[in-house]
Amino acid sequence: MKLEFETIQPSAGSSFRLLHYTEAEEGGILWHYHPEYELLYIPQGSGRRHIGQHVSHYEGGELLFMGPNLPHLSFSHEQHGPFEQVVVQLRADFLGDTFLQRPELAAVQQLFVRSGQGLSFGPQTRAAVGDALRQMTNQPAPLRLLTLLQVLYQLADATDVTELHADMGSSGGVQVKEQKRLGRIYQYIQEHFAEPITVQDLADVANLSVPAFCRYFKKMTSQTLTNFLQEYRISHARLLLLQDLPITEVSYASGFNNLSHFNRTFRRLTGLTPSAYREQKGATAVLVS
């Protein structure tokens, strides 16, 4: 199974991304990784837990906290019938470079360190934290942030937690020495995706020649830079289309300077025109904003 890089953007007006699935997602990325930490809650049911080199079975629901660049299989894979999950994805610096270094958050900082092995929490913490995560999907942004901080503290203080020892080390994960370089590239794209970005720009960020960068980027993301940027920009456009913005404005704000090109690219990657996407009802995943 091919390891794929997943592009993630925070919810509109938020420093992290919150997703609420009410049925199993079809056709999504299966075996994947991303630079963000991921907190995942499944209220009930059973399934396969495949994170890094760890493979096991869970029953009665699941609550996981996974570190950055830790490959994992989509939890909706092979799910049939009723299925629900709440997903929070965030970067270590989602509240600033030094936020987790504050003495009051020492336990939370250690939680982030431990998550590199993958953490699975027991029924007691799952029940307490699960209710809070569900509530977040209906909260305004400021209260949602406070709830997330409370959830992270509860996880840091939990005793019913199992380390999954999922770190792949040199057997196929993303090496620590490459995480910083990949992070710099990803951050540059996050900050400049609405502007023209050249291969030379990112080669300079990565301190590589253009040919070396192209090989490196393809190896790390399984995509060319052109394809990656198109997917990233369309991902941002999908967020903006959930707001009451003209499609032309969505196009330019997402880094496309030609509306026809935007429409063609959007349809190729999503199977829908931008207007049809906006009108579509009954989506399986709700991006909370």
Short mmCIF file of C-alpha atoms in Angstrom, two decimals:
data_model
loop_
_atom_site.label_atom_id
_atom_site.label_comp_id
_atom_site.label_asym_id
_atom_site.label_seq_id
_atom_site.Cartn_x
_atom_site.Cartn_y
_atom_site.Cartn_z
CA MET A 1 0.00 0.00 0.00
CA LYS A 2 1.47 3.35 -1.06
CA LEU A 3 2.24 5.84 1.69
CA GLU A 4 0.69 9.21 0.82
CA PHE A 5 1.17 12.71 2.21
CA GLU A 6 -2.10 14.29 3.40
CA THR A 7 -2.58 18.02 3.03
CA ILE A 8 -4.27 19.59 6.06
CA GLN A 9 -5.47 23.14 6.62
CA PRO A 10 -6.99 24.58 9.82
CA SER A 11 -10.72 25.23 9.93
CA ALA A 12 -11.68 28.77 8.93
CA GLY A 13 -11.04 31.18 11.81
CA SER A 14 -9.27 28.50 13.85
CA SER A 15 -5.71 27.45 14.71
CA PHE A 16 -6.50 23.74 14.22
CA ARG A 17 -8.77 21.53 12.13
CA LEU A 18 -11.86 19.82 13.54
CA LEU A 19 -13.78 17.23 11.53
CA HIS A 20 -16.94 15.33 12.41
CA TYR A 21 -17.71 12.24 10.32
CA THR A 22 -21.16 10.68 10.57
CA GLU A 23 -20.49 7.78 8.21
CA ALA A 24 -17.48 6.01 6.77
CA GLU A 25 -15.63 8.06 4.18
CA GLU A 26 -15.25 6.41 0.79
CA GLY A 27 -12.46 7.04 -1.68
CA GLY A 28 -10.23 8.96 0.73
CA ILE A 29 -6.52 8.54 1.38
CA LEU A 30 -5.82 5.23 3.13
CA TRP A 31 -2.18 4.80 4.28
CA HIS A 32 -0.96 8.33 4.94
CA TYR A 33 0.99 10.77 7.11
CA HIS A 34 1.04 14.50 7.82
CA PRO A 35 3.10 16.96 9.93
CA GLU A 36 0.18 17.58 12.29
CA TYR A 37 -0.66 15.80 15.54
CA GLU A 38 -3.97 13.96 15.35
CA LEU A 39 -6.53 13.29 18.07
CA LEU A 40 -9.15 10.79 16.97
CA TYR A 41 -12.31 9.69 18.77
CA ILE A 42 -14.64 6.88 17.66
CA PRO A 43 -17.60 6.60 20.09
CA GLN A 44 -18.40 2.94 19.45
CA GLY A 45 -17.77 -0.03 17.24
CA SER A 46 -14.72 -2.07 16.35
CA GLY A 47 -12.07 -2.05 13.67
CA ARG A 48 -8.42 -2.31 12.75
CA ARG A 49 -5.81 -0.06 14.35
CA HIS A 50 -2.81 0.30 12.02
CA ILE A 51 -0.39 3.03 13.09
CA GLY A 52 3.23 2.88 12.01
CA GLN A 53 4.50 -0.61 12.74
CA HIS A 54 1.64 -1.31 15.18
CA VAL A 55 -1.32 -3.38 14.00
CA SER A 56 -4.12 -4.49 16.34
CA HIS A 57 -7.89 -4.59 16.78
CA TYR A 58 -10.03 -2.24 18.87
CA GLU A 59 -13.53 -2.79 20.25
CA GLY A 60 -16.05 -0.57 22.02
CA GLY A 61 -14.76 2.60 20.37
CA GLU A 62 -11.36 4.25 20.24
CA LEU A 63 -9.50 7.35 21.43
CA LEU A 64 -6.04 7.96 19.98
CA PHE A 65 -3.42 10.68 20.01
CA MET A 66 -0.81 10.36 17.26
CA GLY A 67 2.35 12.36 16.70
CA PRO A 68 3.44 14.12 13.49
CA ASN A 69 4.53 12.18 10.42
CA LEU A 70 3.39 8.90 11.95
CA PRO A 71 1.93 6.80 9.12
CA HIS A 72 -1.56 5.46 9.82
CA LEU A 73 -4.40 3.75 8.02
CA SER A 74 -7.72 5.56 7.68
CA PHE A 75 -10.01 4.38 10.47
CA SER A 76 -13.03 4.38 8.15
CA HIS A 77 -11.33 1.78 5.93
CA GLU A 78 -13.36 -1.44 5.74
CA GLN A 79 -16.10 0.07 7.92
CA HIS A 80 -19.68 -0.86 7.05
CA GLY A 81 -22.89 0.32 8.67
CA PRO A 82 -23.11 3.09 11.29
CA PHE A 83 -19.82 4.89 11.83
CA GLU A 84 -18.87 8.12 13.57
CA GLN A 85 -15.58 9.80 14.37
CA VAL A 86 -14.36 13.19 15.56
CA VAL A 87 -10.89 14.23 14.42
CA VAL A 88 -8.72 17.11 15.65
CA GLN A 89 -5.54 17.90 13.72
CA LEU A 90 -3.08 20.50 15.00
CA ARG A 91 0.55 21.50 14.79
CA ALA A 92 2.84 21.73 17.82
CA ASP A 93 3.00 25.51 17.39
CA PHE A 94 -0.75 25.97 16.86
CA LEU A 95 -0.74 28.57 19.66
CA GLY A 96 2.75 29.93 19.05
CA ASP A 97 6.30 28.61 19.16
CA THR A 98 6.68 28.86 22.94
CA PHE A 99 3.16 28.10 24.17
CA LEU A 100 3.85 24.51 25.25
CA GLN A 101 7.02 25.61 27.05
CA ARG A 102 5.04 27.38 29.77
CA PRO A 103 5.44 25.64 33.15
CA GLU A 104 1.69 25.10 33.55
CA LEU A 105 1.74 22.96 30.40
CA ALA A 106 4.70 20.72 31.23
CA ALA A 107 2.48 17.62 31.32
CA VAL A 108 0.88 18.53 27.99
CA GLN A 109 4.31 19.03 26.46
CA GLN A 110 5.24 15.51 27.57
CA LEU A 111 1.98 14.23 26.06
CA PHE A 112 3.06 15.64 22.71
CA VAL A 113 6.45 13.93 23.03
CA ARG A 114 4.88 10.57 23.96
CA SER A 115 2.43 10.76 21.06
CA GLY A 116 5.29 9.95 18.69
CA GLN A 117 4.70 6.30 19.62
CA GLY A 118 0.93 6.56 19.25
CA LEU A 119 -1.25 6.62 22.39
CA SER A 120 -4.51 4.71 22.92
CA PHE A 121 -6.71 5.66 25.88
CA GLY A 122 -8.98 3.41 27.92
CA PRO A 123 -12.75 3.51 28.52
CA GLN A 124 -12.68 5.99 31.41
CA THR A 125 -10.75 8.69 29.55
CA ARG A 126 -12.55 7.85 26.33
CA ALA A 127 -15.92 8.56 27.92
CA ALA A 128 -14.85 11.85 29.51
CA VAL A 129 -12.88 13.21 26.58
CA GLY A 130 -15.26 11.87 23.95
CA ASP A 131 -18.17 13.93 25.26
CA ALA A 132 -15.99 17.06 25.21
CA LEU A 133 -14.84 16.39 21.64
CA ARG A 134 -18.41 15.96 20.48
CA GLN A 135 -19.38 19.22 22.18
CA MET A 136 -16.58 21.02 20.34
CA THR A 137 -18.37 20.43 17.02
CA ASN A 138 -21.17 22.78 18.15
CA GLN A 139 -19.11 25.37 20.02
CA PRO A 140 -18.01 28.83 18.85
CA ALA A 141 -14.30 29.10 18.04
CA PRO A 142 -13.10 30.68 21.34
CA LEU A 143 -14.88 28.10 23.50
CA ARG A 144 -13.74 25.31 21.18
CA LEU A 145 -10.12 26.30 21.81
CA LEU A 146 -10.62 26.29 25.58
CA THR A 147 -12.25 22.86 25.38
CA LEU A 148 -9.33 21.52 23.36
CA LEU A 149 -6.84 22.73 25.98
CA GLN A 150 -8.91 21.04 28.68
CA VAL A 151 -8.99 17.83 26.63
CA LEU A 152 -5.22 17.88 26.16
CA TYR A 153 -4.74 18.30 29.91
CA GLN A 154 -7.09 15.36 30.59
CA LEU A 155 -5.09 13.21 28.18
CA ALA A 156 -1.82 14.26 29.78
CA ASP A 157 -3.18 13.32 33.21
CA ALA A 158 -4.79 10.02 32.14
CA THR A 159 -3.58 6.75 33.64
CA ASP A 160 -5.53 4.40 31.36
CA VAL A 161 -3.22 4.94 28.40
CA THR A 162 -1.23 2.49 26.29
CA GLU A 163 1.83 3.35 24.21
CA LEU A 164 1.50 1.57 20.89
CA HIS A 165 5.24 1.67 20.06
CA ALA A 166 4.24 2.59 16.53
CA ASP A 167 7.36 4.58 15.60
CA MET A 168 8.63 3.08 12.35
CA GLY A 169 12.19 4.28 12.87
CA SER A 170 14.21 3.52 9.77
CA SER A 171 11.68 1.00 8.42
CA GLY A 172 9.54 3.36 6.40
CA GLY A 173 8.48 6.34 8.46
CA VAL A 174 9.63 9.92 8.03
CA GLN A 175 13.05 10.33 9.62
CA VAL A 176 13.46 12.96 12.33
CA LYS A 177 16.25 14.68 10.40
CA GLU A 178 13.88 15.16 7.45
CA GLN A 179 10.90 16.36 9.47
CA LYS A 180 12.35 19.84 9.94
CA ARG A 181 13.14 20.24 6.25
CA LEU A 182 9.69 18.99 5.26
CA GLY A 183 8.18 21.27 7.89
CA ARG A 184 9.94 24.32 6.39
CA ILE A 185 8.63 23.46 2.93
CA TYR A 186 5.13 22.89 4.22
CA GLN A 187 5.15 26.12 6.22
CA TYR A 188 6.26 28.11 3.18
CA ILE A 189 3.41 26.65 1.15
CA GLN A 190 0.95 27.44 3.95
CA GLU A 191 2.08 31.06 4.03
CA HIS A 192 2.38 31.65 0.27
CA PHE A 193 -0.09 29.30 -1.48
CA ALA A 194 -2.26 32.25 -2.58
CA GLU A 195 0.75 33.67 -4.44
CA PRO A 196 2.78 32.23 -7.33
CA ILE A 197 5.23 29.60 -5.98
CA THR A 198 8.13 28.34 -8.08
CA VAL A 199 10.24 25.22 -7.69
CA GLN A 200 13.22 27.52 -7.13
CA ASP A 201 11.43 29.18 -4.19
CA LEU A 202 11.00 25.87 -2.40
CA ALA A 203 14.40 24.53 -3.41
CA ASP A 204 15.89 27.57 -1.66
CA VAL A 205 13.77 26.88 1.44
CA ALA A 206 14.97 23.26 1.48
CA ASN A 207 18.58 24.25 0.72
CA LEU A 208 18.63 21.94 -2.30
CA SER A 209 19.24 22.36 -6.01
CA VAL A 210 16.13 22.36 -8.18
CA PRO A 211 16.68 18.79 -9.52
CA ALA A 212 17.49 17.49 -6.02
CA PHE A 213 14.41 19.21 -4.61
CA CYS A 214 12.13 17.67 -7.24
CA ARG A 215 13.45 14.20 -6.41
CA TYR A 216 13.19 14.85 -2.67
CA PHE A 217 9.66 16.24 -2.83
CA LYS A 218 8.40 13.35 -4.96
CA LYS A 219 9.99 10.85 -2.57
CA MET A 220 8.50 12.48 0.54
CA THR A 221 4.98 13.21 -0.75
CA SER A 222 4.56 10.77 -3.67
CA GLN A 223 3.48 13.78 -5.75
CA THR A 224 5.03 16.37 -8.01
CA LEU A 225 5.09 19.92 -6.67
CA THR A 226 2.53 20.98 -9.29
CA ASN A 227 0.06 18.30 -8.21
CA PHE A 228 0.65 19.00 -4.54
CA LEU A 229 0.05 22.74 -4.94
CA GLN A 230 -3.11 22.12 -6.94
CA GLU A 231 -4.48 19.79 -4.27
CA TYR A 232 -3.52 22.19 -1.50
CA ARG A 233 -5.16 25.15 -3.21
CA ILE A 234 -8.31 23.20 -4.02
CA SER A 235 -8.43 22.02 -0.40
CA HIS A 236 -8.43 25.67 0.67
CA ALA A 237 -11.06 26.51 -1.94
CA ARG A 238 -13.34 23.81 -0.53
CA LEU A 239 -13.20 25.57 2.84
CA LEU A 240 -13.98 28.94 1.31
CA LEU A 241 -16.90 27.53 -0.67
CA LEU A 242 -18.61 26.73 2.63
CA GLN A 243 -18.72 30.48 3.22
CA ASP A 244 -20.85 33.00 1.37
CA LEU A 245 -18.13 34.17 -1.04
CA PRO A 246 -18.34 34.63 -4.82
CA ILE A 247 -16.66 31.80 -6.69
CA THR A 248 -14.36 34.27 -8.44
CA GLU A 249 -13.15 35.50 -5.05
CA VAL A 250 -12.64 31.91 -3.88
CA SER A 251 -10.55 31.25 -6.98
CA TYR A 252 -8.18 34.17 -6.45
CA ALA A 253 -7.95 33.64 -2.68
CA SER A 254 -6.90 30.04 -3.32
CA GLY A 255 -3.98 30.96 -5.58
CA PHE A 256 -5.61 30.69 -9.02
CA ASN A 257 -5.34 33.75 -11.25
CA ASN A 258 -7.60 32.28 -13.93
CA LEU A 259 -11.21 31.32 -13.19
CA SER A 260 -11.46 28.79 -16.02
CA HIS A 261 -8.31 27.03 -14.80
CA PHE A 262 -9.73 26.99 -11.27
CA ASN A 263 -13.02 25.47 -12.43
CA ARG A 264 -11.27 22.78 -14.48
CA THR A 265 -8.86 21.88 -11.68
CA PHE A 266 -11.61 21.83 -9.05
CA ARG A 267 -13.76 19.51 -11.13
CA ARG A 268 -10.83 17.22 -11.95
CA LEU A 269 -9.88 16.81 -8.29
CA THR A 270 -13.35 16.66 -6.72
CA GLY A 271 -15.60 15.42 -9.51
CA LEU A 272 -17.83 18.48 -9.05
CA THR A 273 -17.93 22.06 -10.22
CA PRO A 274 -17.40 24.65 -7.47
CA SER A 275 -21.08 25.64 -7.55
CA ALA A 276 -22.23 22.00 -7.39
CA TYR A 277 -19.86 21.36 -4.50
CA ARG A 278 -21.32 24.31 -2.60
CA GLU A 279 -24.87 23.10 -3.17
CA GLN A 280 -24.23 19.46 -2.38
CA LYS A 281 -26.07 18.22 0.70
CA GLY A 282 -25.48 15.33 3.02
CA ALA A 283 -21.68 15.38 3.08
CA THR A 284 -20.17 12.57 5.11
CA ALA A 285 -17.72 14.89 6.86
CA VAL A 286 -18.51 18.25 8.38
CA LEU A 287 -15.56 20.64 8.66
CA VAL A 288 -16.38 22.64 11.77
CA SER A 289 -15.87 26.37 11.36
#
